[in-house]
Coordinates of C-alpha atoms and ligand atoms in Angstrom, one line a residue:
Chain A
M1 CA -70.3 -171.2 42.2
V2 CA -69.0 -173.3 45.1
A3 CA -65.2 -173.0 45.6
G4 CA -63.4 -176.3 46.1
V5 CA -60.0 -177.0 47.5
S6 CA -57.7 -174.1 46.5
L7 CA -54.7 -175.2 44.4
R8 CA -52.8 -172.1 45.4
G9 CA -49.2 -172.9 46.1
E10 CA -49.9 -176.6 46.3
V11 CA -48.1 -177.7 43.2
A12 CA -44.9 -176.6 41.5
I13 CA -43.0 -177.1 38.2
V14 CA -39.8 -179.0 39.1
G15 CA -38.6 -179.8 35.6
S16 CA -38.8 -178.2 32.1
F17 CA -37.4 -178.8 28.7
D18 CA -37.7 -177.5 25.1
T19 CA -36.7 -179.5 22.0
E20 CA -35.3 -177.6 19.1
V21 CA -37.9 -175.9 17.0
G22 CA -38.3 -175.0 13.4
K23 CA -37.8 -177.5 10.6
L24 CA -36.9 -180.9 12.0
P25 CA -37.2 -183.3 9.0
N26 CA -35.7 -186.4 10.5
V27 CA -37.8 -186.9 13.6
T28 CA -41.4 -187.9 14.2
P29 CA -43.9 -186.2 16.5
T30 CA -43.7 -189.3 18.8
E31 CA -39.9 -189.1 19.0
L32 CA -40.0 -185.4 19.7
C33 CA -42.6 -185.9 22.5
V34 CA -40.4 -188.6 24.0
E35 CA -37.3 -186.3 23.8
A36 CA -39.2 -183.5 25.5
A37 CA -40.4 -185.8 28.3
L38 CA -37.0 -187.3 29.0
G39 CA -35.5 -183.8 28.9
A40 CA -37.8 -182.5 31.5
I41 CA -37.3 -185.6 33.6
A42 CA -33.6 -185.1 33.5
D43 CA -34.0 -181.4 34.3
A44 CA -36.0 -182.4 37.4
G45 CA -33.1 -184.7 38.3
I46 CA -35.2 -187.8 38.7
S47 CA -35.5 -191.1 37.0
K48 CA -38.4 -191.9 34.7
D49 CA -39.5 -194.6 37.1
Q50 CA -40.5 -191.9 39.5
V51 CA -43.1 -190.6 37.1
D52 CA -46.6 -191.8 37.9
G53 CA -48.6 -189.4 35.8
L54 CA -48.4 -188.6 32.1
I55 CA -50.4 -186.1 30.1
T56 CA -49.9 -185.5 26.3
C57 CA -51.8 -184.2 23.4
N58 CA -52.3 -185.9 20.1
S59 CA -50.2 -185.0 17.0
M60 CA -52.0 -183.5 14.0
A61 CA -49.2 -184.6 11.6
Q62 CA -49.2 -188.2 12.8
P63 CA -52.2 -188.9 15.0
V64 CA -52.0 -191.8 17.3
M65 CA -55.2 -193.5 18.6
Y66 CA -54.3 -193.7 22.3
H67 CA -51.5 -191.1 22.4
A68 CA -50.6 -190.9 26.1
E69 CA -50.6 -194.6 26.4
A70 CA -48.4 -195.0 23.4
I71 CA -45.9 -192.5 24.7
A72 CA -45.8 -194.2 28.1
E73 CA -45.2 -197.5 26.4
Y74 CA -42.4 -196.0 24.3
L75 CA -40.8 -194.7 27.4
Q76 CA -41.6 -197.9 29.3
I77 CA -43.2 -196.0 32.2
F78 CA -46.3 -197.3 33.9
P79 CA -48.3 -194.3 35.2
R80 CA -51.4 -194.6 37.3
Y81 CA -52.7 -191.4 35.8
C82 CA -52.5 -191.1 32.0
F83 CA -54.4 -189.3 29.3
S84 CA -54.1 -187.2 26.2
A85 CA -56.3 -184.1 25.9
G86 CA -57.5 -182.0 22.9
A87 CA -58.7 -178.4 23.2
G88 CA -56.6 -176.8 20.6
G89 CA -54.0 -174.3 21.7
G90 CA -55.7 -174.1 25.1
T91 CA -54.9 -177.8 25.8
T92 CA -51.5 -177.2 27.2
F93 CA -52.6 -174.9 30.0
S94 CA -55.9 -176.7 30.7
V95 CA -54.1 -180.0 31.4
I96 CA -51.7 -178.3 33.9
H97 CA -54.8 -177.2 35.8
H98 CA -56.0 -180.9 35.7
A99 CA -52.6 -182.2 36.6
A100 CA -52.4 -179.9 39.6
S101 CA -55.8 -181.2 40.8
A102 CA -54.7 -184.8 40.3
I103 CA -51.6 -184.2 42.5
V104 CA -53.6 -182.5 45.2
T105 CA -56.2 -185.3 45.3
G106 CA -53.5 -188.0 45.3
M107 CA -54.2 -189.4 41.8
A108 CA -50.5 -189.0 41.1
E109 CA -47.3 -187.6 42.7
V110 CA -45.1 -186.7 39.8
V111 CA -46.8 -185.8 36.6
V112 CA -45.1 -185.2 33.2
V113 CA -46.9 -183.0 30.7
A114 CA -45.2 -183.7 27.3
M115 CA -46.3 -182.4 23.9
A116 CA -44.8 -182.3 20.4
D117 CA -45.9 -182.1 16.8
C118 CA -44.4 -181.7 13.3
M119 CA -46.7 -179.1 11.7
R120 CA -43.8 -177.9 9.4
T121 CA -42.3 -181.0 7.9
G122 CA -44.9 -183.6 8.8
L123 CA -47.6 -182.0 6.7
T124 CA -47.5 -180.1 3.4
R125 CA -48.4 -176.4 3.7
E126 CA -51.8 -177.2 2.2
Q127 CA -52.5 -180.1 4.6
S128 CA -51.5 -178.0 7.5
F129 CA -53.8 -175.2 6.4
V130 CA -56.8 -177.6 5.8
V131 CA -56.2 -179.7 9.0
Q132 CA -56.2 -176.6 11.2
A133 CA -59.2 -175.1 9.4
S134 CA -61.2 -178.2 10.3
T135 CA -61.8 -176.5 13.7
G136 CA -64.7 -174.9 11.8
H137 CA -68.2 -176.4 11.7
P138 CA -68.2 -179.0 9.0
Q139 CA -71.7 -178.2 7.8
F140 CA -72.2 -174.5 8.6
E141 CA -68.7 -172.9 8.4
Q142 CA -66.1 -175.0 6.5
P143 CA -68.0 -175.0 3.1
Y144 CA -67.6 -171.2 2.8
G145 CA -63.8 -171.6 2.7
P146 CA -62.7 -169.9 5.9
T147 CA -59.1 -170.5 6.9
V148 CA -57.7 -170.2 10.4
P149 CA -56.4 -166.7 9.7
A150 CA -59.9 -165.8 8.4
Y151 CA -61.6 -166.9 11.6
Y152 CA -59.3 -164.7 13.6
A153 CA -59.6 -161.9 11.0
L154 CA -63.4 -161.8 11.7
I155 CA -62.5 -161.1 15.3
A156 CA -59.9 -158.5 14.4
Q157 CA -62.3 -156.7 12.0
A158 CA -65.0 -156.5 14.7
H159 CA -62.5 -155.1 17.2
M160 CA -61.4 -152.4 14.7
A161 CA -65.0 -151.4 14.0
E162 CA -66.1 -151.4 17.6
F163 CA -63.0 -149.7 19.2
G164 CA -61.1 -148.1 16.4
T165 CA -58.1 -150.4 16.8
T166 CA -55.7 -150.1 13.9
Q167 CA -53.6 -152.5 11.9
A168 CA -50.5 -150.6 13.1
Q169 CA -51.5 -151.5 16.7
F170 CA -51.8 -155.2 15.8
A171 CA -48.4 -154.9 14.2
E172 CA -46.9 -153.6 17.5
V173 CA -47.6 -157.0 19.0
A174 CA -45.6 -158.8 16.3
V175 CA -42.7 -156.3 16.6
A176 CA -42.5 -156.8 20.4
A177 CA -42.5 -160.6 20.0
R178 CA -39.6 -160.3 17.5
R179 CA -37.7 -158.1 19.9
H180 CA -37.9 -160.8 22.6
A181 CA -37.0 -163.5 20.0
A182 CA -33.9 -161.6 19.1
L183 CA -32.7 -162.3 22.6
N184 CA -33.5 -166.0 22.4
P185 CA -31.1 -168.2 20.5
A186 CA -33.7 -171.0 20.3
A187 CA -36.3 -168.8 18.5
Q188 CA -37.2 -169.6 14.9
M189 CA -37.4 -165.9 13.7
R190 CA -34.9 -163.5 15.2
D191 CA -34.3 -160.7 12.6
P192 CA -35.8 -157.4 13.9
I193 CA -39.0 -156.2 12.2
T194 CA -40.8 -152.9 12.2
V195 CA -44.5 -151.9 12.2
D196 CA -44.0 -151.0 8.5
D197 CA -42.5 -154.4 7.8
V198 CA -45.7 -156.0 9.2
L199 CA -48.0 -153.7 7.3
S200 CA -46.2 -154.2 4.0
S201 CA -46.1 -158.0 4.3
R202 CA -48.8 -159.6 2.2
L203 CA -52.4 -159.7 3.3
I204 CA -53.5 -163.3 4.2
A205 CA -57.1 -162.5 5.4
D206 CA -57.9 -158.8 5.9
P207 CA -56.8 -157.1 8.1
L208 CA -54.2 -159.8 9.0
H209 CA -50.8 -159.6 7.2
L210 CA -48.4 -162.5 7.0
L211 CA -46.4 -161.1 9.9
D212 CA -49.6 -160.9 12.1
C213 CA -49.7 -164.7 11.8
S214 CA -47.8 -167.1 13.9
L215 CA -45.2 -169.5 12.5
V216 CA -45.6 -173.1 11.4
S217 CA -43.1 -175.3 13.2
D218 CA -42.0 -178.6 14.4
G219 CA -41.2 -178.8 18.1
G220 CA -42.1 -180.1 21.5
A221 CA -41.7 -179.2 25.2
A222 CA -42.4 -180.8 28.5
I223 CA -42.6 -180.0 32.2
V224 CA -42.6 -182.1 35.4
L225 CA -45.1 -181.2 38.2
A226 CA -45.0 -182.3 41.8
S227 CA -46.6 -181.3 45.1
A228 CA -45.1 -178.2 46.8
E229 CA -44.0 -180.3 49.7
K230 CA -42.1 -182.8 47.4
A231 CA -40.9 -180.0 45.2
K232 CA -38.3 -178.7 47.7
D233 CA -36.3 -182.0 47.2
F234 CA -35.7 -181.4 43.5
Q235 CA -32.5 -179.9 42.1
H236 CA -34.0 -176.6 40.8
A237 CA -36.0 -174.0 42.7
P238 CA -39.7 -174.8 42.5
V239 CA -42.0 -172.6 40.4
Y240 CA -45.3 -172.6 42.2
L241 CA -48.8 -172.6 40.6
L242 CA -50.6 -169.8 42.4
G243 CA -53.8 -169.6 40.4
A244 CA -55.7 -171.4 37.7
G245 CA -59.0 -170.8 35.9
E246 CA -60.8 -171.8 32.8
G247 CA -63.6 -170.4 30.7
H248 CA -65.3 -172.1 27.7
S249 CA -67.7 -170.0 25.6
H250 CA -68.2 -171.8 22.3
E251 CA -66.4 -173.9 19.8
H252 CA -67.4 -172.3 16.5
I253 CA -66.9 -168.6 16.0
S254 CA -70.3 -168.2 14.3
Q255 CA -71.8 -169.2 17.7
A256 CA -69.8 -166.8 19.8
K257 CA -71.9 -164.5 22.0
S258 CA -69.3 -161.7 21.4
L259 CA -66.4 -161.4 18.9
T260 CA -64.6 -158.8 21.0
T261 CA -64.9 -160.1 24.6
S262 CA -63.7 -163.6 25.3
A263 CA -64.0 -166.2 28.1
A264 CA -60.5 -165.0 29.0
K265 CA -62.5 -162.8 31.3
E266 CA -63.9 -165.8 33.2
S267 CA -60.6 -167.8 33.2
G268 CA -58.7 -164.7 34.4
D269 CA -61.1 -163.8 37.2
L270 CA -60.9 -167.4 38.5
A271 CA -57.1 -167.5 38.4
Y272 CA -56.7 -164.1 40.0
E273 CA -59.2 -165.0 42.7
M274 CA -57.3 -168.3 43.5
A275 CA -54.0 -166.5 43.5
G276 CA -55.2 -163.5 45.6
L277 CA -53.6 -161.3 43.0
S278 CA -54.7 -158.9 40.3
A279 CA -53.3 -157.8 36.9
S280 CA -51.2 -155.1 38.6
D281 CA -49.3 -157.8 40.5
I282 CA -48.1 -159.5 37.3
D283 CA -44.5 -158.9 36.3
F284 CA -44.7 -160.6 32.9
A285 CA -47.3 -162.4 30.8
Q286 CA -47.2 -165.1 28.1
L287 CA -50.4 -164.5 26.1
Y288 CA -51.6 -166.8 23.3
D289 CA -50.5 -165.1 20.1
C290 CA -51.6 -167.3 17.2
F291 CA -52.5 -163.9 15.6
T292 CA -51.6 -160.4 16.8
P293 CA -55.2 -159.3 17.7
T294 CA -55.7 -162.1 20.2
V295 CA -53.0 -160.6 22.4
I296 CA -54.9 -157.2 22.4
I297 CA -58.2 -158.9 23.4
E298 CA -56.5 -161.0 26.1
L299 CA -54.8 -157.9 27.6
E300 CA -58.3 -156.3 27.9
D301 CA -60.1 -159.4 29.1
L302 CA -57.4 -160.2 31.7
G303 CA -57.6 -156.7 33.1
F304 CA -54.3 -155.3 32.0
C305 CA -56.3 -152.4 30.4
D306 CA -59.9 -151.5 29.8
K307 CA -62.0 -153.1 27.1
G308 CA -61.3 -151.4 23.8
E309 CA -58.0 -149.8 25.0
G310 CA -55.8 -152.8 24.1
G311 CA -54.7 -151.2 20.8
A312 CA -53.3 -148.1 22.6
F313 CA -51.9 -150.2 25.4
V314 CA -49.5 -152.1 23.1
E315 CA -48.0 -149.0 21.6
G316 CA -44.5 -147.8 22.5
N317 CA -42.9 -151.2 23.1
R318 CA -44.9 -151.7 26.3
L319 CA -44.9 -155.5 25.6
G320 CA -41.2 -155.7 24.4
P321 CA -38.0 -156.4 26.4
G322 CA -37.7 -153.8 29.1
G323 CA -41.3 -152.7 28.6
E324 CA -43.8 -152.1 31.3
L325 CA -45.4 -155.5 30.8
P326 CA -43.1 -157.9 28.8
V327 CA -45.3 -160.3 26.9
N328 CA -44.1 -163.6 25.3
T329 CA -40.5 -163.3 26.5
H330 CA -39.4 -166.3 24.5
G331 CA -40.8 -164.8 21.2
G332 CA -44.2 -166.5 21.4
L333 CA -46.0 -168.3 18.7
L334 CA -45.3 -165.3 16.4
S335 CA -41.5 -165.5 16.5
H336 CA -40.3 -168.5 18.7
S337 CA -42.4 -171.3 17.2
H338 CA -45.9 -172.7 16.7
S339 CA -46.0 -176.5 16.5
G340 CA -49.8 -176.7 16.7
N341 CA -51.4 -177.7 20.0
P342 CA -48.1 -178.1 21.8
G343 CA -47.0 -174.6 20.8
S344 CA -48.0 -172.8 23.9
L345 CA -46.2 -175.2 26.2
F346 CA -43.1 -173.2 25.4
A347 CA -44.8 -170.3 27.2
V348 CA -44.8 -172.4 30.4
T349 CA -41.3 -173.6 30.1
E350 CA -40.2 -170.0 29.5
T351 CA -42.2 -168.9 32.5
A352 CA -40.6 -171.6 34.7
Q353 CA -37.1 -170.5 33.5
Q354 CA -37.9 -166.8 34.1
L355 CA -39.0 -167.5 37.6
R356 CA -36.1 -169.7 38.4
G357 CA -33.9 -166.8 37.3
D358 CA -31.4 -168.6 35.1
L359 CA -32.2 -167.3 31.6
G360 CA -29.0 -165.3 30.8
D361 CA -29.6 -162.6 28.2
R362 CA -33.3 -162.4 28.4
Q363 CA -33.7 -162.9 32.1
M364 CA -36.0 -160.3 33.5
S365 CA -34.6 -158.8 36.7
G366 CA -36.9 -159.2 39.7
A367 CA -39.5 -161.3 37.9
R368 CA -41.5 -163.0 40.7
V369 CA -45.0 -163.5 39.3
G370 CA -45.9 -164.5 35.7
L371 CA -49.2 -165.1 34.0
V372 CA -49.7 -167.5 31.1
H373 CA -52.9 -167.6 29.1
G374 CA -53.9 -170.0 26.4
Q375 CA -56.9 -170.4 24.2
G376 CA -58.0 -173.0 21.8
G377 CA -60.5 -173.2 18.9
I378 CA -61.3 -169.7 17.8
M379 CA -61.1 -167.8 21.1
S380 CA -63.2 -170.7 22.4
S381 CA -61.6 -172.4 25.4
H382 CA -59.5 -170.4 27.7
T383 CA -57.1 -171.2 30.6
T384 CA -55.2 -168.7 32.7
L385 CA -52.4 -169.9 35.0
I386 CA -50.4 -167.7 37.4
F387 CA -47.0 -168.9 38.5
G388 CA -44.7 -167.5 41.2
S389 CA -41.2 -168.0 42.6
E390 CA -42.7 -168.1 46.1
G391 CA -45.3 -170.5 47.4
N392 CA -47.5 -170.4 50.4
Chain B
M1 CA -60.3 -180.3 -6.2
E2 CA -64.0 -179.6 -5.2
K3 CA -65.3 -177.1 -2.7
L4 CA -66.2 -178.6 0.7
L5 CA -69.8 -179.7 0.8
P6 CA -71.7 -179.9 4.1
P7 CA -72.2 -183.5 5.2
L8 CA -76.0 -183.9 5.4
T9 CA -77.7 -185.2 8.4
H10 CA -81.3 -186.1 9.1
C11 CA -81.6 -183.1 11.4
S12 CA -80.3 -180.6 8.9
K13 CA -81.9 -181.9 5.8
P14 CA -84.9 -179.5 5.9
F15 CA -82.4 -176.6 5.9
Y16 CA -80.7 -177.7 2.7
D17 CA -84.0 -178.7 1.1
G18 CA -85.0 -175.1 1.8
C19 CA -81.9 -173.7 0.2
N20 CA -82.7 -175.8 -3.0
Q21 CA -86.1 -174.1 -3.0
N22 CA -84.6 -170.6 -2.4
E23 CA -85.9 -170.5 1.2
L24 CA -83.8 -169.8 4.2
R25 CA -85.2 -172.0 7.0
L26 CA -84.6 -171.7 10.7
Q27 CA -85.8 -173.8 13.6
F28 CA -88.3 -172.2 15.9
C29 CA -89.1 -173.5 19.4
S30 CA -92.8 -173.1 20.3
S31 CA -92.0 -173.7 24.0
C32 CA -89.9 -170.6 24.5
N33 CA -90.4 -168.7 21.2
T34 CA -86.7 -168.9 20.2
Y35 CA -85.2 -169.2 16.8
Q36 CA -82.0 -171.2 16.5
F37 CA -79.2 -171.8 14.0
Y38 CA -77.4 -174.2 13.4
P39 CA -80.1 -176.9 13.4
R40 CA -80.2 -179.1 16.5
S41 CA -82.3 -182.0 17.7
V42 CA -83.4 -179.9 20.7
C43 CA -83.9 -176.3 21.5
H44 CA -80.6 -174.8 22.6
S45 CA -82.4 -172.4 25.0
C46 CA -84.9 -174.5 26.9
G47 CA -83.9 -178.1 25.9
E48 CA -87.4 -179.0 24.7
D49 CA -87.9 -180.7 21.3
S50 CA -90.9 -178.6 20.3
I51 CA -89.1 -177.4 17.3
S52 CA -90.5 -176.6 13.9
W53 CA -89.0 -175.2 10.7
V54 CA -90.0 -171.7 9.6
N55 CA -88.9 -169.5 6.8
A56 CA -86.6 -166.6 7.7
S57 CA -86.9 -163.2 6.1
G58 CA -83.5 -163.5 4.5
R59 CA -82.6 -160.1 5.8
A60 CA -79.4 -159.7 7.9
T61 CA -76.8 -157.3 9.0
L62 CA -73.1 -157.8 8.6
S63 CA -71.5 -158.6 12.0
S64 CA -68.0 -159.1 10.6
F65 CA -66.1 -160.0 7.4
T66 CA -62.7 -160.8 6.1
V67 CA -61.3 -160.9 2.6
V68 CA -59.5 -164.3 2.3
R69 CA -56.4 -163.7 0.1
R70 CA -54.8 -167.1 0.7
S71 CA -57.5 -169.6 -0.1
L72 CA -58.4 -172.7 1.8
T73 CA -57.8 -175.0 -1.2
D74 CA -57.5 -174.5 -4.9
A75 CA -61.3 -175.0 -5.2
Y76 CA -61.8 -171.6 -3.6
E77 CA -60.7 -168.7 -5.8
A78 CA -59.2 -165.9 -3.7
P79 CA -60.0 -163.2 -3.0
Y80 CA -63.4 -164.1 -1.5
T81 CA -65.2 -162.5 1.4
V82 CA -66.2 -164.7 4.4
I83 CA -68.8 -163.1 6.6
L84 CA -70.8 -163.4 9.8
A85 CA -74.4 -162.5 9.1
L86 CA -76.7 -161.6 12.0
L87 CA -80.1 -162.7 10.8
E88 CA -83.1 -160.5 11.5
E89 CA -84.6 -163.3 13.6
G90 CA -81.5 -163.4 16.0
P91 CA -79.1 -166.2 15.1
T92 CA -75.8 -165.6 13.4
M93 CA -74.5 -167.6 10.5
M94 CA -71.3 -167.8 8.6
S95 CA -71.5 -167.3 4.8
Q96 CA -69.8 -165.5 1.9
L97 CA -70.6 -162.1 0.5
I98 CA -71.5 -161.9 -3.2
G99 CA -69.9 -159.0 -5.0
E100 CA -66.6 -157.2 -5.1
P101 CA -64.4 -158.5 -2.2
G102 CA -64.0 -156.0 0.7
R103 CA -66.7 -153.5 -0.6
C104 CA -68.6 -153.7 2.7
A105 CA -68.6 -152.5 6.2
I106 CA -69.8 -153.9 9.5
G107 CA -73.4 -153.0 10.0
D108 CA -74.3 -153.2 6.3
F109 CA -77.7 -154.6 5.4
L110 CA -77.7 -157.9 3.6
L111 CA -80.1 -160.1 1.7
V112 CA -79.8 -163.8 1.2
E113 CA -79.3 -165.4 -2.2
F114 CA -78.9 -169.1 -3.0
V115 CA -75.9 -170.3 -5.0
E116 CA -75.0 -173.7 -6.5
W117 CA -72.2 -175.1 -4.5
G118 CA -71.6 -178.5 -6.1
G119 CA -73.3 -181.8 -5.9
E120 CA -77.0 -181.2 -5.6
I121 CA -76.5 -178.5 -3.0
K122 CA -77.2 -174.7 -2.9
L123 CA -75.9 -172.6 0.0
P124 CA -77.2 -169.3 1.3
L125 CA -74.9 -166.5 0.4
F126 CA -75.6 -162.8 1.0
R127 CA -75.5 -159.6 -1.0
K128 CA -75.5 -156.1 0.2
N129 CA -79.1 -154.8 0.4
F130 CA -79.4 -151.2 -0.6
E131 CA -83.2 -150.9 0.0
Ligands
LIG401 ZN1 -87.1 -173.6 23.6

């Protein structure tokens, strides 16, 4: 592979904003997306007229034909770089990779990434279940009645059989997420839970219990990106993108080459290489947690532990507040919110806040480098980003 | 509410015709001697279109499974077992396991069976093979 221009330290997050999450019955996905965009623009301390790039993702609850263009029109901004992307939960991080490239190549100077959806109140529970399950192959998967939890349960079951991973170890991931959420007033679910609570919650698709599954939420978030050079002039300390990498291995789980090793391996290797860092340099990580087993596989594939040892790695509150490797410090998709494709953008805004160092109760002391990892489809498309408080 | 039926395409029609005749059909590429599933217009390995339909043995091993407790829609009666079956010929396919939900383990031997799914369509399901 030929290495291109390195993005390391060239681009920074200069604004970030989260909307409320949970049940938001009186607002549309478009309105939430606009609120998120304007919030991030205000946080950056600029006017919307300074934005010349806009990236969004479509809503599942109220799809719009040309989404980014519709949001730009609503906001009355007139970007020279504008698109909406769709790669499931991996979209959010993948577009940041694209936006950084666009800034470095001069396609845009100030790019807003804004995403929102209303999975909770914009769809019935049944609609939400069916819409999301349509990620399956329409001819050769969906007729058999798999649900999204079922797709991930196939992965979990394989990991258990191959490495002896236990349901109690999956549950540890949910418990750690809830411990973080307890410190975050914005999180949807904040009451403490135990491993036993997870194991005694009802089975959704064996071996996944209700509390192994992420939430269904309304919500949106946005960030503003600018070149590192320009970033120094904004009101908050810049949060630099140090590494980015992607890996795309399949779309349908029945076509995956492996159920237990993912393309997080490739995306992670590329991101570490660009950043000149390794897993041991990471102070905290936000790992895509649509279901608890994904975190265990991502920890392995991203090099935080050896393949097959993810189950043992998450024991003993290692991922929780004050743990050796805090993971999903806002509560993640499991306890903060999961508004569909936009859900993982909260992991980026959280990372930006942690690296700025202004998070109050849940601020990690001395956090300088954070890794975020997103995946979409069924462990299909992966993006790893590494952010730091210091640039080049 | 009905179960989901596969939207038929010209490319996949021989597969479903096979199911209706209790035959599990795969595509075979004579350029590179590779079986493939799902059906494609070209060989996924070498890109040639020298593809013909052949009958598979119907034997498979269980790559993974899950018992779905909260069904996709009312048309699917939970619990049911969704599986990934590794066919003897190499490709993997998603399916359901016939028999008591959850009475299976990864590595179990499976044998195909064709089951009415609605419309005019039968789908290949699998049963544990004790032979
Ligand atoms: Zn071929």
